[in-house]
PDB file of C-alpha atoms in Angstrom:
ATOM      1  CA  MET A   1     -23.363 -19.661   6.628  1.00 54.00           C
ATOM      2  CA  ARG A   2     -25.716 -22.566   7.130  1.00 58.00           C
ATOM      3  CA  SER A   3     -28.134 -23.684   4.474  1.00 62.00           C
ATOM      4  CA  PRO A   4     -31.853 -23.138   5.159  1.00 60.00           C
ATOM      5  CA  ALA A   5     -32.351 -26.878   5.566  1.00 61.00           C
ATOM      6  CA  ARG A   6     -29.809 -27.051   8.416  1.00 63.00           C
ATOM      7  CA  ARG A   7     -30.979 -23.880  10.158  1.00 57.00           C
ATOM      8  CA  ARG A   8     -31.987 -24.340  13.776  1.00 61.00           C
ATOM      9  CA  SER A   9     -35.696 -24.235  14.377  1.00 62.00           C
ATOM     10  CA  SER A  10     -35.187 -21.599  17.071  1.00 69.00           C
ATOM     11  CA  ASP A  11     -33.607 -19.185  14.552  1.00 78.00           C
ATOM     12  CA  THR A  12     -36.093 -16.618  13.430  1.00 88.00           C
ATOM     13  CA  LEU A  13     -35.618 -14.324  10.504  1.00 90.00           C
ATOM     14  CA  GLU A  14     -35.017 -11.409  12.893  1.00 91.00           C
ATOM     15  CA  ASP A  15     -32.268 -13.339  14.739  1.00 91.00           C
ATOM     16  CA  VAL A  16     -30.478 -14.178  11.515  1.00 92.00           C
ATOM     17  CA  HIS A  17     -30.771 -10.588  10.329  1.00 93.00           C
ATOM     18  CA  ALA A  18     -29.429  -9.254  13.645  1.00 92.00           C
ATOM     19  CA  ARG A  19     -26.467 -11.653  13.561  1.00 93.00           C
ATOM     20  CA  LEU A  20     -25.649 -10.766   9.961  1.00 93.00           C
ATOM     21  CA  SER A  21     -25.936  -7.035  10.678  1.00 93.00           C
ATOM     22  CA  ALA A  22     -23.521  -7.392  13.590  1.00 94.00           C
ATOM     23  CA  ARG A  23     -21.006  -9.297  11.436  1.00 94.00           C
ATOM     24  CA  ILE A  24     -21.278  -6.699   8.677  1.00 93.00           C
ATOM     25  CA  ALA A  25     -20.643  -3.885  11.170  1.00 92.00           C
ATOM     26  CA  VAL A  26     -17.534  -5.675  12.480  1.00 92.00           C
ATOM     27  CA  LEU A  27     -16.237  -6.237   8.938  1.00 91.00           C
ATOM     28  CA  GLU A  28     -16.834  -2.608   7.952  1.00 91.00           C
ATOM     29  CA  ASP A  29     -14.910  -1.494  11.037  1.00 91.00           C
ATOM     30  CA  ARG A  30     -12.009  -3.773  10.107  1.00 92.00           C
ATOM     31  CA  VAL A  31     -11.981  -2.403   6.550  1.00 90.00           C
ATOM     32  CA  ARG A  32     -11.913   1.183   7.875  1.00 90.00           C
ATOM     33  CA  ARG A  33      -8.974   0.348  10.148  1.00 91.00           C
ATOM     34  CA  LEU A  34      -7.073  -1.381   7.343  1.00 88.00           C
ATOM     35  CA  GLU A  35      -7.638   1.570   5.010  1.00 87.00           C
ATOM     36  CA  ALA A  36      -6.322   3.936   7.682  1.00 86.00           C
ATOM     37  CA  ARG A  37      -3.239   1.758   8.201  1.00 86.00           C
ATOM     38  CA  LEU A  38      -2.654   1.643   4.450  1.00 85.00           C
ATOM     39  CA  ARG A  39      -2.854   5.435   4.157  1.00 84.00           C
ATOM     40  CA  VAL A  40      -0.381   5.837   7.000  1.00 84.00           C
ATOM     41  CA  SER A  41       2.057   3.238   5.672  1.00 81.00           C
ATOM     42  CA  ALA A  42       1.944   4.790   2.194  1.00 79.00           C
ATOM     43  CA  THR A  43       3.519   7.974   3.511  1.00 76.00           C
ATOM     44  CA  SER A  44       7.231   8.086   4.188  1.00 51.00           C
ATOM     45  CA  GLN A  45       7.208   8.341   7.952  1.00 59.00           C
ATOM     46  CA  THR A  46       9.342   6.638  10.559  1.00 55.00           C
ATOM     47  CA  PRO A  47       7.981   3.358  11.985  1.00 55.00           C
ATOM     48  CA  ALA A  48       7.371   4.930  15.401  1.00 56.00           C
ATOM     49  CA  VAL A  49       5.195   7.624  13.842  1.00 53.00           C
ATOM     50  CA  ARG A  50       3.334   5.026  11.757  1.00 49.00           C
ATOM     51  CA  THR A  51       2.262   2.954  14.755  1.00 54.00           C
ATOM     52  CA  SER A  52       1.106   5.989  16.724  1.00 54.00           C
ATOM     53  CA  ALA A  53      -0.754   7.381  13.719  1.00 51.00           C
ATOM     54  CA  VAL A  54      -2.631   4.111  13.209  1.00 52.00           C
ATOM     55  CA  ARG A  55      -4.168   4.395  16.654  1.00 55.00           C
ATOM     56  CA  THR A  56      -5.399   7.921  16.032  1.00 55.00           C
ATOM     57  CA  SER A  57      -8.048   8.978  13.580  1.00 54.00           C
ATOM     58  CA  PRO A  58      -7.047   8.960   9.892  1.00 57.00           C
ATOM     59  CA  ARG A  59      -6.050  12.212   8.190  1.00 57.00           C
ATOM     60  CA  ARG A  60      -8.668  14.234   6.385  1.00 58.00           C
ATOM     61  CA  ALA A  61      -8.658  14.142   2.602  1.00 57.00           C
ATOM     62  CA  ASP A  62      -8.401  17.943   2.343  1.00 58.00           C
ATOM     63  CA  GLU A  63      -5.190  18.000   4.421  1.00 60.00           C
ATOM     64  CA  PRO A  64      -2.145  18.260   2.119  1.00 62.00           C
ATOM     65  CA  SER A  65       0.431  15.502   2.074  1.00 61.00           C
ATOM     66  CA  ARG A  66       3.735  16.337   3.789  1.00 65.00           C
ATOM     67  CA  ALA A  67       5.811  13.727   1.941  1.00 66.00           C
ATOM     68  CA  PRO A  68       8.091  15.309  -0.676  1.00 67.00           C
ATOM     69  CA  ALA A  69       8.104  13.758  -4.136  1.00 67.00           C
ATOM     70  CA  ALA A  70      11.024  11.345  -4.334  1.00 73.00           C
ATOM     71  CA  ARG A  71      13.223  11.167  -7.415  1.00 76.00           C
ATOM     72  CA  ALA A  72      13.027   7.950  -9.369  1.00 79.00           C
ATOM     73  CA  ARG A  73      15.910   5.621  -8.591  1.00 82.00           C
ATOM     74  CA  PRO A  74      18.176   4.667 -11.518  1.00 85.00           C
ATOM     75  CA  ARG A  75      17.394   1.271 -13.008  1.00 86.00           C
ATOM     76  CA  CYS A  76      19.470  -1.379 -14.718  1.00 88.00           C
ATOM     77  CA  PRO A  77      18.751  -1.489 -18.476  1.00 87.00           C
ATOM     78  CA  GLY A  78      19.111  -5.284 -18.414  1.00 86.00           C
ATOM     79  CA  CYS A  79      16.813  -6.396 -15.589  1.00 88.00           C
ATOM     80  CA  THR A  80      15.044  -3.039 -14.892  1.00 86.00           C
ATOM     81  CA  LEU A  81      15.570  -3.440 -11.130  1.00 87.00           C
ATOM     82  CA  GLU A  82      16.437  -0.368  -9.089  1.00 87.00           C
ATOM     83  CA  LEU A  83      20.149   0.015  -8.508  1.00 87.00           C
ATOM     84  CA  PRO A  84      21.301   0.289  -4.886  1.00 87.00           C
ATOM     85  CA  ARG A  85      22.527   3.575  -3.478  1.00 86.00           C
ATOM     86  CA  GLY A  86      26.160   4.466  -3.643  1.00 83.00           C
ATOM     87  CA  ARG A  87      28.719   4.417  -6.398  1.00 82.00           C
ATOM     88  CA  ARG A  88      27.683   2.494  -9.459  1.00 81.00           C
ATOM     89  CA  GLY A  89      30.089  -0.223 -10.556  1.00 85.00           C
ATOM     90  CA  GLU A  90      30.793  -1.491 -14.053  1.00 89.00           C
ATOM     91  CA  SER A  91      27.999  -4.068 -13.957  1.00 90.00           C
ATOM     92  CA  CYS A  92      24.602  -4.536 -12.356  1.00 90.00           C
ATOM     93  CA  VAL A  93      24.706  -6.096  -8.890  1.00 89.00           C
ATOM     94  CA  TRP A  94      21.502  -8.042  -9.627  1.00 88.00           C
ATOM     95  CA  CYS A  95      21.908  -9.474 -13.141  1.00 92.00           C
ATOM     96  CA  GLY A  96      25.518  -8.674 -14.095  1.00 90.00           C
ATOM     97  CA  PHE A  97      24.589  -6.463 -17.054  1.00 90.00           C
ATOM     98  CA  GLU A  98      27.600  -4.501 -18.313  1.00 90.00           C
ATOM     99  CA  PHE A  99      26.721  -0.780 -18.310  1.00 87.00           C
ATOM    100  CA  SER A 100      29.393  -0.064 -20.917  1.00 88.00           C
ATOM    101  CA  ALA A 101      27.293  -2.017 -23.445  1.00 86.00           C
ATOM    102  CA  VAL A 102      24.815   0.856 -23.733  1.00 85.00           C
ATOM    103  CA  SER A 103      25.223   4.600 -23.860  1.00 82.00           C
ATOM    104  CA  ARG A 104      23.858   6.687 -20.996  1.00 75.00           C
ATOM    105  CA  ARG A 105      20.373   7.991 -21.547  1.00 70.00           C
ATOM    106  CA  ARG A 106      19.846  11.716 -21.578  1.00 71.00           C
ATOM    107  CA  PRO A 107      17.353  12.982 -19.021  1.00 69.00           C
ATOM    108  CA  ALA A 108      13.850  13.484 -20.357  1.00 69.00           C
ATOM    109  CA  ARG A 109      13.081  16.995 -21.533  1.00 73.00           C
ATOM    110  CA  LYS A 110      10.583  18.997 -19.567  1.00 71.00           C
ATOM    111  CA  LYS A 111       7.257  19.410 -21.299  1.00 71.00           C
ATOM    112  CA  ARG A 112       5.983  22.923 -21.782  1.00 68.00           C
TER     113      ARG A 112
END
């Protein structure tokens, strides 16, 4: 925005306020759209459903989520990156850590 010294003489306080209010309204609209897109992309839907859902109104907060809870992917004990799907080899595909160097961890016990 311009400094008061460089402001045009024709600009009145009401004009500046009206222009700023219009810019704020546009920015708030953009934020609302981005939040809706983020909510849609956070769910595990197909890309075709995501793009059509962005154009429609966002879901209500009281509507339950339809995405099932995904199991945590196994991680390499050396680099802590998620291991790819499929049969696990003798070493990590990312860092080369040898899995035989450590014993397998037991699954965590369920808390009562």
